[in-house]
Coordinates of C-alpha atoms in Angstrom, one line a residue:
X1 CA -41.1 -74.5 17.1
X2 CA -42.1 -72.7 20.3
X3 CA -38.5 -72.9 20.9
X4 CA -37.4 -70.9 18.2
X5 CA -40.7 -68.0 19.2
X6 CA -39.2 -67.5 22.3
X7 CA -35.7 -67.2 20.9
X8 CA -36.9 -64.6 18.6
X9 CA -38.6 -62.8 21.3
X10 CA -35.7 -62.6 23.6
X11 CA -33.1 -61.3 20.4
X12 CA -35.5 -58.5 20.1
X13 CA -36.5 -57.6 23.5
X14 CA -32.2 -57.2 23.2
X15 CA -32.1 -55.1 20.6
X16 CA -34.8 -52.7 22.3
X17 CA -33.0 -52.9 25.4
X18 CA -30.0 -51.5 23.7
X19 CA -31.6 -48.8 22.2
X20 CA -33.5 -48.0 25.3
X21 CA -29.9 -47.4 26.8
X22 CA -28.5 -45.0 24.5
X23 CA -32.1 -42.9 24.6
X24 CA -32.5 -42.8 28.3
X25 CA -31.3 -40.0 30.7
X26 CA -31.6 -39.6 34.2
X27 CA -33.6 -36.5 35.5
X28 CA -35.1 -35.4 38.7
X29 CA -39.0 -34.4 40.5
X30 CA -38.6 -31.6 42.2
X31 CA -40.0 -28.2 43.7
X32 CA -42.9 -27.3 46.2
X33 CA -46.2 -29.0 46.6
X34 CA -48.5 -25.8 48.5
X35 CA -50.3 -25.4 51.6
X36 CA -52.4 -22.2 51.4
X37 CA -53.4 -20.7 54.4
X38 CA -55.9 -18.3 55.3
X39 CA -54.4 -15.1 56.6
X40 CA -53.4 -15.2 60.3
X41 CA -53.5 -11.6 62.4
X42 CA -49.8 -10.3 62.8
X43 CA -50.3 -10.2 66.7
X44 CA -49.8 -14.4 66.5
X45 CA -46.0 -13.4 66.3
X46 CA -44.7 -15.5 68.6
X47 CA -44.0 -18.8 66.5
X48 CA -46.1 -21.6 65.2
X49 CA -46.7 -25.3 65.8
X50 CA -48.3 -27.6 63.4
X51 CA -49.1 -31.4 63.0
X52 CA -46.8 -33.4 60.2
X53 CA -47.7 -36.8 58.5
X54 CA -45.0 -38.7 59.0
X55 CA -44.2 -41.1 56.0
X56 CA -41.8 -42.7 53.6
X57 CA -42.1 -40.6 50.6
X58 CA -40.4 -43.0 48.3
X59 CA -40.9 -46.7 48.3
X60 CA -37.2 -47.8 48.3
X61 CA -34.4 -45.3 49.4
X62 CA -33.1 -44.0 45.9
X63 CA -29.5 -42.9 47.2
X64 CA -27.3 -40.1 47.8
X65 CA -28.9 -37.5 45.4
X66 CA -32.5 -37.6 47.2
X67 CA -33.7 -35.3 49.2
X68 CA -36.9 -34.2 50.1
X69 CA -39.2 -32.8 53.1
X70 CA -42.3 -33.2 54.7
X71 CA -45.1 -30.6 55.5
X72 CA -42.9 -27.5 56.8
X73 CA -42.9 -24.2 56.7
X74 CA -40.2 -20.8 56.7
X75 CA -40.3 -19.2 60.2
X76 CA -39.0 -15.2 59.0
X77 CA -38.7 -12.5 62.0
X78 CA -40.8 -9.7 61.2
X79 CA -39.4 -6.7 59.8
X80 CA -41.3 -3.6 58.1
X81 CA -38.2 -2.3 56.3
X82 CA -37.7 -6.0 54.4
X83 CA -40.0 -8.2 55.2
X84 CA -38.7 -10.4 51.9
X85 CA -35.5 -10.9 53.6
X86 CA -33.7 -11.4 50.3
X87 CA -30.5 -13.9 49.6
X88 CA -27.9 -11.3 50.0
X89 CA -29.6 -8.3 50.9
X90 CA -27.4 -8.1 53.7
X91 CA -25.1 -6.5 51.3
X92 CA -27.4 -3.7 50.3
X93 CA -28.0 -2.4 53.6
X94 CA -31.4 -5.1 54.1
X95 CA -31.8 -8.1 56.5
X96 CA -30.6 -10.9 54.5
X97 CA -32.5 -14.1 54.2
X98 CA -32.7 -15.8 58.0
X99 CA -35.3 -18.4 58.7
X100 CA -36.1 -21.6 60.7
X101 CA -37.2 -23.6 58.0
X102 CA -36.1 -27.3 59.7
X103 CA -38.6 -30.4 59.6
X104 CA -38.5 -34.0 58.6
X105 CA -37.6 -35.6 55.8
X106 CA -34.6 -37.1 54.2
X107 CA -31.5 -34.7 53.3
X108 CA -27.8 -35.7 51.1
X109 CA -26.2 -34.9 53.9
X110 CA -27.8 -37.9 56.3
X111 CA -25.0 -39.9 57.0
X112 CA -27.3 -42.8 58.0
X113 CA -30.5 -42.6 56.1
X114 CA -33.3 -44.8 56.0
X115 CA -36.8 -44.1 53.9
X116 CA -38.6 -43.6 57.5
X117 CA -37.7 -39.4 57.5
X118 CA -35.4 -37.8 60.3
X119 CA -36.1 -34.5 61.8
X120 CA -33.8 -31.4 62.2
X121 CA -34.2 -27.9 63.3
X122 CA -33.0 -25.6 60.1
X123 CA -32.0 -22.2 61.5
X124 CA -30.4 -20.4 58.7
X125 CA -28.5 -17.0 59.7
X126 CA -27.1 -14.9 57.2
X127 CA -28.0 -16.4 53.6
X128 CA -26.6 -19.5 54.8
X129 CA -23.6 -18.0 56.7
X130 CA -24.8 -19.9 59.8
X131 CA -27.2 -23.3 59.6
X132 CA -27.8 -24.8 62.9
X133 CA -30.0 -28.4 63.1
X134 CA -29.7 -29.4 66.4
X135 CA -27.0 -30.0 69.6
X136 CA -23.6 -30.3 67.3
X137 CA -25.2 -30.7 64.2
X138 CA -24.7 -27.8 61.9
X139 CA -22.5 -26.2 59.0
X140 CA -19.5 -26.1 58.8
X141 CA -16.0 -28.5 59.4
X142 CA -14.1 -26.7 62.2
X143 CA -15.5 -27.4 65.4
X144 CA -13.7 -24.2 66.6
X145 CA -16.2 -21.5 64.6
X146 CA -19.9 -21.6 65.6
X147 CA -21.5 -21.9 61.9
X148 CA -24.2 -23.2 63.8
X149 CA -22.7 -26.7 65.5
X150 CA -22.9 -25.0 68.7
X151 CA -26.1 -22.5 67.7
X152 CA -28.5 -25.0 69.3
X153 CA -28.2 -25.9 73.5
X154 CA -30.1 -29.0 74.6
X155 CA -32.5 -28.7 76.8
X156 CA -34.6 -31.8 77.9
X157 CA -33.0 -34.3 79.6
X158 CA -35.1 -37.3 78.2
X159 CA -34.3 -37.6 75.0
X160 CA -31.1 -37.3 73.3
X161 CA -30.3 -35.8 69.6
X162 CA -28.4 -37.6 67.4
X163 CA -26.1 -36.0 65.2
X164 CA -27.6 -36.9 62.1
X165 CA -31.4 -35.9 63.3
X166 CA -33.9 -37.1 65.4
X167 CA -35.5 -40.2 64.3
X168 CA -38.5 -41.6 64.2
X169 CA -39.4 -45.1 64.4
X170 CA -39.0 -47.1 61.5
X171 CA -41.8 -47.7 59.6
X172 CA -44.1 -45.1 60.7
X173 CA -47.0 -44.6 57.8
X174 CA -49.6 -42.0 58.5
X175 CA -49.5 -41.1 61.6
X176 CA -48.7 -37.4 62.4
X177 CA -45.5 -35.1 64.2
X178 CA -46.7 -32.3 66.7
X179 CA -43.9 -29.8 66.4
X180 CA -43.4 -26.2 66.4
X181 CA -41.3 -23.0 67.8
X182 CA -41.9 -20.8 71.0
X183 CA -39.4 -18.2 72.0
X184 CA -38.5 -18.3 76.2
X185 CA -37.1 -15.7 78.0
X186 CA -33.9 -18.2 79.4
X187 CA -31.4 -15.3 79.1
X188 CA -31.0 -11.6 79.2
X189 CA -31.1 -9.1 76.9
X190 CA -27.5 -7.5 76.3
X191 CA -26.2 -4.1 74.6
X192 CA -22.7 -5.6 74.3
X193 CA -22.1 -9.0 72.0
X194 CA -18.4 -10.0 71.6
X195 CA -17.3 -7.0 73.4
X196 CA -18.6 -4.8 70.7
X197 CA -21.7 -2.5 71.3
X198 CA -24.1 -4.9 69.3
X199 CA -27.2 -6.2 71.2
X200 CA -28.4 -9.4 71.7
X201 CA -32.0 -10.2 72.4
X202 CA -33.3 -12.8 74.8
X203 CA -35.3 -14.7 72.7
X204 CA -34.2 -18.4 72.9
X205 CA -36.4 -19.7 70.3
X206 CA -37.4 -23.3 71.6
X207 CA -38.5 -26.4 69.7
X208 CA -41.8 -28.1 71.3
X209 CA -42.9 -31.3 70.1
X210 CA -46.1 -33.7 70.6
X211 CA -45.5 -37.2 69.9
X212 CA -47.3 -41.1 71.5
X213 CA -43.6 -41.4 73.7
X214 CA -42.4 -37.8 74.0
X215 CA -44.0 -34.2 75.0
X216 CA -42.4 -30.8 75.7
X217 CA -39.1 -28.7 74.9
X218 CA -36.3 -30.5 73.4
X219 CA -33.8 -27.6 73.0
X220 CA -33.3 -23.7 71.5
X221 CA -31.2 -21.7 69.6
X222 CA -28.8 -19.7 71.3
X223 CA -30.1 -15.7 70.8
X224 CA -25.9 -15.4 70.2
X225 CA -26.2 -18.0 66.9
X226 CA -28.4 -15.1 65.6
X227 CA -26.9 -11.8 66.8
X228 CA -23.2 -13.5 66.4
X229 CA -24.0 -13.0 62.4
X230 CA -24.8 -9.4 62.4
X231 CA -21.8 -8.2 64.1
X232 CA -20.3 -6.5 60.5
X233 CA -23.5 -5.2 59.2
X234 CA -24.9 -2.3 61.2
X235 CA -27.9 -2.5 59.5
X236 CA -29.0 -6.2 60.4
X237 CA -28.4 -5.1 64.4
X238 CA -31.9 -6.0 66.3
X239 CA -33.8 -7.8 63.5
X240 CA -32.7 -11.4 64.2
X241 CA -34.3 -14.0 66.1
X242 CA -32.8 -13.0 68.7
X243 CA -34.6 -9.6 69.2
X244 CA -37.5 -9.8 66.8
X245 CA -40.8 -11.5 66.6
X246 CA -42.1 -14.0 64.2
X247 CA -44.0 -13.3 60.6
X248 CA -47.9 -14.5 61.2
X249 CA -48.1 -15.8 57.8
X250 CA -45.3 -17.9 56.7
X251 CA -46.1 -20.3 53.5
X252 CA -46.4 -24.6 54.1
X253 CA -45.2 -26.7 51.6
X254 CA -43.7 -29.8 51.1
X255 CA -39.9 -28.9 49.5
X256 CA -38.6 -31.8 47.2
X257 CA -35.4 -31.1 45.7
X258 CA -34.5 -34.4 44.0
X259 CA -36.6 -37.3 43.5
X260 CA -35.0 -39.4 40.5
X261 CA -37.0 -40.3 36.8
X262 CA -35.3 -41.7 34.1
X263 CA -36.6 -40.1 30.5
X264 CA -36.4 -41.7 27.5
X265 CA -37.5 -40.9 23.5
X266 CA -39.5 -42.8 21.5
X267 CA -38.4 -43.4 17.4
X268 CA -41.3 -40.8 16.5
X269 CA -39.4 -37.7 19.2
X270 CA -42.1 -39.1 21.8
X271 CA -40.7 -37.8 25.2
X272 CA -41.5 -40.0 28.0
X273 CA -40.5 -40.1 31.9
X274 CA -40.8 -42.7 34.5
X275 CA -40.3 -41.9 38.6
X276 CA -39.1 -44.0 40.9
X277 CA -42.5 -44.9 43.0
X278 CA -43.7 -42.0 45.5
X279 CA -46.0 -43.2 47.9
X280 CA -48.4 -41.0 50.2
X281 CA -50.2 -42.2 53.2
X282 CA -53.9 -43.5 53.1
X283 CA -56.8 -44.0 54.9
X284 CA -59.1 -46.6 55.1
X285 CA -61.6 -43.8 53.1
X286 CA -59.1 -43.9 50.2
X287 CA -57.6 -40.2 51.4
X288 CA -54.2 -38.8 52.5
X289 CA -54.3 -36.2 55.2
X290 CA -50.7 -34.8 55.3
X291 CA -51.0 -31.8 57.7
X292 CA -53.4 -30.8 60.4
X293 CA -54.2 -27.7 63.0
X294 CA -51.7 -25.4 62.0
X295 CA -51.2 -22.8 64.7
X296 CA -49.6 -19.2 65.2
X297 CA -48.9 -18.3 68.9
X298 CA -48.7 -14.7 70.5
X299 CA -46.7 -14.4 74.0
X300 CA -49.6 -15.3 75.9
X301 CA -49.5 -18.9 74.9
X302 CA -46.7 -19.5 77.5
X303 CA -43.6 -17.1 77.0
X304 CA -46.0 -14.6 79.6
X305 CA -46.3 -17.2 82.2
X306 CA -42.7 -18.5 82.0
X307 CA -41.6 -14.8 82.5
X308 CA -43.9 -14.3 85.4
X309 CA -42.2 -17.3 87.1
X310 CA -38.6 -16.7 86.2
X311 CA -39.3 -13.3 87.9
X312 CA -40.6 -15.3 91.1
X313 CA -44.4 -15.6 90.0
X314 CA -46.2 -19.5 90.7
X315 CA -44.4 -22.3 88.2
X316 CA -45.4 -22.0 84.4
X317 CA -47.5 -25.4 83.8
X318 CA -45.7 -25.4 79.9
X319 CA -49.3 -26.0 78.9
X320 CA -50.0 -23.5 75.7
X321 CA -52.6 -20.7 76.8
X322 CA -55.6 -21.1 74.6
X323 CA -56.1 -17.4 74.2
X324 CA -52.4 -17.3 72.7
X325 CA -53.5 -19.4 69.4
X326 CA -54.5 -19.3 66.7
X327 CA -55.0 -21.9 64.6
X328 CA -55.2 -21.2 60.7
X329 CA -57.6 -22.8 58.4
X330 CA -56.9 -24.1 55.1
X331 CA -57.8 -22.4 51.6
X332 CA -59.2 -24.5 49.3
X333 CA -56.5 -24.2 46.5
X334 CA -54.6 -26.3 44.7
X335 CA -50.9 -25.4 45.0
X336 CA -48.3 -28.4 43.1
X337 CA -45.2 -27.1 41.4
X338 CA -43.4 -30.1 41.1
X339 CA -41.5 -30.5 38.0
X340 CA -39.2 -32.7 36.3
X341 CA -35.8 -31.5 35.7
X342 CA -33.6 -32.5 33.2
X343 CA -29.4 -30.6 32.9
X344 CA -27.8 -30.6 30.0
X345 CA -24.4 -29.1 30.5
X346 CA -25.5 -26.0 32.4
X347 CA -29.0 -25.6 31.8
X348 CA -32.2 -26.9 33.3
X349 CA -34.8 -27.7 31.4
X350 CA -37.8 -27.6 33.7
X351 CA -41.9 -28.8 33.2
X352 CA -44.6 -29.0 35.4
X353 CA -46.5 -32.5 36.4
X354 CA -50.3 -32.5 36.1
X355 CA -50.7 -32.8 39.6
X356 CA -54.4 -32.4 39.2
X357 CA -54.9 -35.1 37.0
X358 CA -54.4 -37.3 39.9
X359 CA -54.7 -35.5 42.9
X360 CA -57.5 -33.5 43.9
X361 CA -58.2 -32.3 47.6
X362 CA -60.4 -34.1 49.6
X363 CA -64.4 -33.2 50.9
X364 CA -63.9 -34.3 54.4
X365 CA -65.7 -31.1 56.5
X366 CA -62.3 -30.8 58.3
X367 CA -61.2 -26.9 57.6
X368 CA -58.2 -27.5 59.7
X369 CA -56.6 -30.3 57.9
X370 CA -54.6 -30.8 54.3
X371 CA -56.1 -33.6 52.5
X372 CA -55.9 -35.4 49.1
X373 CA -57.7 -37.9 47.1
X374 CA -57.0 -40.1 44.3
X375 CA -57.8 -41.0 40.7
X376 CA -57.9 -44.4 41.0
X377 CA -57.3 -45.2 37.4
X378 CA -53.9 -43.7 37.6
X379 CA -53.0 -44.1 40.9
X380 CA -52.2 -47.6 43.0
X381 CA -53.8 -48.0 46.8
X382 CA -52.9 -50.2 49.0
X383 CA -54.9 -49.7 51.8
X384 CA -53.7 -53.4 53.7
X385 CA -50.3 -50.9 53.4
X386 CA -51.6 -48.0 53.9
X387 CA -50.2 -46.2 51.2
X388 CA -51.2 -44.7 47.6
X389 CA -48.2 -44.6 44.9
X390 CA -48.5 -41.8 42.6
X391 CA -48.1 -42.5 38.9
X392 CA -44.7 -43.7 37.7
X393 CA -45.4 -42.9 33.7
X394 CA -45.5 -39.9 32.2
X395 CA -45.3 -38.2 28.9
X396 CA -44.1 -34.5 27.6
X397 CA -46.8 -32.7 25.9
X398 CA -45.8 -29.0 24.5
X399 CA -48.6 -26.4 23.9
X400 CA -48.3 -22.9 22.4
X401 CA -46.1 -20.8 23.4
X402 CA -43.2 -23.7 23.4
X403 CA -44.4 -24.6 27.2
X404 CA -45.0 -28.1 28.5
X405 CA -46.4 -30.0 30.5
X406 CA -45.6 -33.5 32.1
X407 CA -48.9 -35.5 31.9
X408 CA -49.7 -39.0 33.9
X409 CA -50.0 -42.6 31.4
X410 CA -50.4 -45.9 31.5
X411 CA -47.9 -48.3 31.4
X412 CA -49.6 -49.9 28.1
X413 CA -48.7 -46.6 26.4
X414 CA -45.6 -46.0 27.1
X415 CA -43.5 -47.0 23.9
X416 CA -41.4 -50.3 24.4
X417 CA -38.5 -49.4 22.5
X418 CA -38.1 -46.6 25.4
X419 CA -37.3 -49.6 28.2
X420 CA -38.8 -47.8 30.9
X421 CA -40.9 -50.4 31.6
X422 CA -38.4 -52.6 32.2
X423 CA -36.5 -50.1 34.8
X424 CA -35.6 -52.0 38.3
X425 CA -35.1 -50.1 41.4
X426 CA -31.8 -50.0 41.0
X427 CA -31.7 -48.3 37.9
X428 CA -33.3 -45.3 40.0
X429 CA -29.9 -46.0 42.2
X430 CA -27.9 -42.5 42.6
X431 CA -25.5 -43.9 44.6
X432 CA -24.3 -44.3 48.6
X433 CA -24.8 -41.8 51.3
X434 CA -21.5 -41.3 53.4
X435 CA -21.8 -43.4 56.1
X436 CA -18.4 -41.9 57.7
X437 CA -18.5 -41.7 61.5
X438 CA -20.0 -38.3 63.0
X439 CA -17.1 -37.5 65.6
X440 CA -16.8 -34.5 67.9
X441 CA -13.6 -33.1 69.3
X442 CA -11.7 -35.3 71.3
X443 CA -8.8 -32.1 72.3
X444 CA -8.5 -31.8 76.2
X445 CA -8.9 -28.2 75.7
X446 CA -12.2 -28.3 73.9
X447 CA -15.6 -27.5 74.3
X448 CA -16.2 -31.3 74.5
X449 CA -13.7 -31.9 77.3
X450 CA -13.0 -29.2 79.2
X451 CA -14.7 -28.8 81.9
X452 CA -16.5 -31.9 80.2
X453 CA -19.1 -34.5 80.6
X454 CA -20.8 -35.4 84.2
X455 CA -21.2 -39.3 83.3
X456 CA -20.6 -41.4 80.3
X457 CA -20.3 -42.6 78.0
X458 CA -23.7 -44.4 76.9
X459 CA -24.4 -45.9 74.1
X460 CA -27.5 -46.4 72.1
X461 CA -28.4 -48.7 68.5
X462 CA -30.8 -46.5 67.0
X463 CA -33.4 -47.7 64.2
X464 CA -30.9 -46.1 61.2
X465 CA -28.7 -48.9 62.4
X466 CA -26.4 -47.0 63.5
X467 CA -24.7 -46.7 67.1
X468 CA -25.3 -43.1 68.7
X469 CA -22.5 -42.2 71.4
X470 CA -23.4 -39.7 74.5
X471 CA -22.2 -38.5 77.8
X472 CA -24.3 -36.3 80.5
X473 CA -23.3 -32.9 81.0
X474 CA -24.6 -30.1 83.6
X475 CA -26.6 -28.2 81.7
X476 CA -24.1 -24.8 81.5
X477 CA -21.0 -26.9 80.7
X478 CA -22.9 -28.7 77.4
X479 CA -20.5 -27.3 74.3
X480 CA -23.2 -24.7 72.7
X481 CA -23.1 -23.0 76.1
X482 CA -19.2 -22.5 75.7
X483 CA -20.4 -20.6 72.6
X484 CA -23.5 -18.7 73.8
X485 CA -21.3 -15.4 74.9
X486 CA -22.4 -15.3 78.3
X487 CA -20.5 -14.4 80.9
X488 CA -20.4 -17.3 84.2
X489 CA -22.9 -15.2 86.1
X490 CA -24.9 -15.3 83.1
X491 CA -24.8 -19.1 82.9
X492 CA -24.9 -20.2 86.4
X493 CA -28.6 -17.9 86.2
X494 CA -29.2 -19.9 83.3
X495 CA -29.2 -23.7 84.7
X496 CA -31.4 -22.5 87.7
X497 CA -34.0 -21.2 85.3
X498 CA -33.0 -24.9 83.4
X499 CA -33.5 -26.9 86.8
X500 CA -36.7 -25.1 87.4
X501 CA -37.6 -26.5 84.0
X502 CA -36.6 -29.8 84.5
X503 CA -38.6 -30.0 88.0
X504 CA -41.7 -29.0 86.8
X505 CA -42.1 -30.0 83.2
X506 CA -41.6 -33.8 82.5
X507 CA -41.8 -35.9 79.1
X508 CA -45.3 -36.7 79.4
X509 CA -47.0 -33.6 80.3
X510 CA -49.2 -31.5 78.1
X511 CA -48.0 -28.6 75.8
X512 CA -49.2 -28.1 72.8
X513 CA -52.4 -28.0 72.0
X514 CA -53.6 -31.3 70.8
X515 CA -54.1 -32.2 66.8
X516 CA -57.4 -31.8 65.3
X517 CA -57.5 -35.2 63.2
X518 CA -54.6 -38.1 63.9
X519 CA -52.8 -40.2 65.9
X520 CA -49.2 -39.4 67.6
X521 CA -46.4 -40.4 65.7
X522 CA -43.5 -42.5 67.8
X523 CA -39.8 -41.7 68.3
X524 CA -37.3 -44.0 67.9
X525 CA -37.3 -45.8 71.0
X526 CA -33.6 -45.9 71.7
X527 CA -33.4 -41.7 71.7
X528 CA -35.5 -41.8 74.9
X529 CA -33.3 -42.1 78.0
X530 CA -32.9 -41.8 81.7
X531 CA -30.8 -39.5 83.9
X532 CA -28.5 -41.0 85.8
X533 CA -28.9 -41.0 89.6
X534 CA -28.0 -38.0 91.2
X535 CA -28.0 -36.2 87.7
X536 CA -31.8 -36.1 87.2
X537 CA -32.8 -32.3 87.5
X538 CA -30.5 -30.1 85.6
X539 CA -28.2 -32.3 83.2
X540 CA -28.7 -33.6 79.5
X541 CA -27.6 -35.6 77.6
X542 CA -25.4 -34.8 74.7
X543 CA -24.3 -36.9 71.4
X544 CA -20.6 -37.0 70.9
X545 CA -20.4 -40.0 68.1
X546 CA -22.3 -41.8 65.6
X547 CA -21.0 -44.5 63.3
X548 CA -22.0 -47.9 62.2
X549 CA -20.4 -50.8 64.0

């Protein structure tokens, strides 16, 4: 008899299954979750550093379509005549959008991704003409055009950047990423840019970071991946990177572009959603703190001393001058516009989540910090783990005026005949990131070869699992410096400024200015390396393949 029950039980749960199927759809989390700042004076114009949580935003990597950031922020240069910077202004006569709007997280185009984020740089010239993300690691296929592969010049020689992003150590939960942007005055300024009377500035726009194994510059954009973009449009000449300071007051978000859900519809029109689990670091007090100590700098924080001592003045510690920052404090507003997607044939069909029914930000006294806590009814910590999942069920509530809202719910009320409940991980699955070899030129001719590397190659098995390539080059023959348009006198003035560098500022001094609540996040350990005798003080190294092996 209790045979026959069970028999029953399974024909149905069958039956349900297969309806379930034909009534499910996947769809996709998405949009900005807000950081609002208080307002910061526009003479802090010189950049901005902040602290990161670093964490796996999803519990199990959902495949090629996700793709979401950290904390970051949009770095614009500041311009009274547009400061909007518009997508394609540049055809009107404005600036067009350009930013630096890198950080971490996990991107489609990650050849080796991993649910631990990566880092990248983000310099966007042009609407998107140009997107540079670190030492050969930009837009575009052919290695001969500088879409931005070559708009980013190494600059430590202690740490190498792979071609897919920097990465951190695997696993890291909670613990937070120093990092932030500093122009240096490593070349001139110039009236002339590819022998046409364009200028070029001398801002090298450098990325600092602040982490347990590594402190200090890592490398810049080139001021020519800016002013290279304005050549055809007269009225974009001097309001790039290159020449212009930073906006004070750029906005801080986290910036998820696709995060899958499967929806599904109940036999009464019931619309229901569940999300493949989102986690968020936790404390032992039950709280997430996913930014801290976000700073604006004016010149005095270090490009003033560096100048001083390019021009023969006493060595530049690299230490950030305290009367150069400014660090921001954190409006009490809520800010989530996360929303569930769903396309049908070319329309999106877009609702918000009720962010606040879960989430509300957390009384800790800290003014400097961006912190959550939880409802615990809806929510699930784990605090052995260290990590909060967000709810998973959700259901589509529409109010007057035909708008909607997504809206948290228990399992227990989420209509059985929908089979979300019995979703697996890899029914979230959106299938396999290319894991195609990064490769670099291998021409005699090119940038790569010719003069070429100094020593290699090395090799490296990074924490991705996969096996990072690099050679050791003097700084001035590394390939971005075959794109920078500066003449030999140019560069050889160049790696003496770079050696002066390299003698005086070493991976574990001090820079930034130290977080105001958190522990250092770790590098992976296999991107920290060691000159080579004899090439210690004015080499780097430089990634020329990665690939699984």
């Amino acid at each position: 008899m209790v045979r026959k029950k069970h028999l029953v039980v399974l024909f149905v749960s069958a039956a349900v299954l297969v309806q379930a199927e034909n009534r499910q759809r996947m769809i996709s989390l998405g949009g900005y979750l807000r950081c609002p700042l208080e307002k910061v004076p526009e003479t802090f114009d010189a950049g901005y550093a902040m602290y990161s949580t670093i964490w796996p935003l999803v519990e199990t990597h959902p495949g090629k379509s996700y793709q979401s950031g950290l904390v970051g922020t949009w770095l614009r240069p500041q311009n009274d005549d547009n400061p909007r910077m518009t997508v394609g202004s540049e055809k009107t006569g404005g600036i067009g959008y350009t930013t630096i709007e890198g950080g971490s997280g996990v991107w489609r185009h990650n050849h080796f991704p991993t649910k631990t984020p990566k880092f990248q740089m983000g310099g966007v010239a042009l609407s998107f003409k140009g997107i540079a993300n670190g030492p050969g690691f930009g837009k575009g296929r052919d290695w001969n055009r500088d879409q931005g592969k070559y708009g980013v010049a190494q600059l430590s020689p202690w740490i190498v950047f792979p071609l897919d992003g920097l990465n951190f150590k695997q696993g890291e939960c909670g613990r937070v990423f120093g990092y932030g942007y500093h122009p240096l005055p490593l070349t001139p300024k110039k009236n002339v840019t590819d022998g046409r009377d364009v200028p070029t500035g001398n801002h090298s726009w450098t990325l600092f970071v602040n982490t347990r194994t590594f402190k200090g510059p890592i490398a810049f954009f080139t001021p020519y991946f800016w002013s290279r973009h304005t050549l055809e449009y007269p009225a974009l000449h001097g309001k790039y990177f290159d020449s212009r300071p930073s906006g004070s007051n750029s906005s801080v978000s986290i910036e998820t572009q696709f995060i899958p859900a499967v929806q599904a519809v109940d036999r009464k029109g019931g619309i229901y959603a569940r999300l493949a689990p989102v986690t968020f670091p936790l404390d032992a007090d039950g709280q997430s703190h996913l930014m801290t100590s976000r700073m604006n700098f004016s010149k005095a924080a270090l490009w003033d001393a560096v100048e001083a001592w390019f021009q023969g003045g006493p060595a530049a510690s690299g230490k950030f001058s305290p009367e150069g920052v400014y660090t921001a404090r954190i409006q009490d507003r809520n800010g989530c516009g996360w929303k569930f997607t769903e396309r049908r044939g070319g329309e999106k069909i877009q609702w918000p989540i009720a962010w606040d029914e879960f989430a509300q930000r957390a009384e800790t006294g800290d003014a400097y910090t961006l912190s959550f806590e939880w409802n615990r009814t809806l929510t699930q910590q784990d605090k052995r783990r260290g990590v909060v999942t967000l709810p998973e069920y959700y259901q589509l509530v529409m109010s007057g005026g035909n708008k909607g809202k997504w809206h948290p719910v228990a399992p227990g009320r989420v209509p059985a005949e929908t089979g979300l409940r019995q979703l697996r991980t890899e029914d979230f699955y959106t299938g396999k990131n290319p894991d195609a070899p990064w490769t670099t030129p291998e021409d005699s001719e090119s940038a790569w070869k010719n003069p070429g590397p100094a020593a290699g190659p090395f090799k490296a098995r990074l924490g991705d699992g996969s096996t990072l390539t690099y050679y050791w080059y003097k700084f001035r023959d590394q390939p971005a410096m075959h794109f920078a348009d500066l003449s030999d006198q140019e560069l050889d003035d160049l790696q003496l400024k770079i050696e002066l560098i390299h003698q005086h500022w070493k991976k574990d001094g001090e820079y930034l200015p130290a977080p105001k609540r958190g522990e250092l996040v770790e590098f992976d350990p296999a991107l920290l390396v060691t000159p080579p005798k004899g090439l210690e003080i004015g080499y780097v190294p430089i990634a020329v393949d990665q690939r699984f092996e």
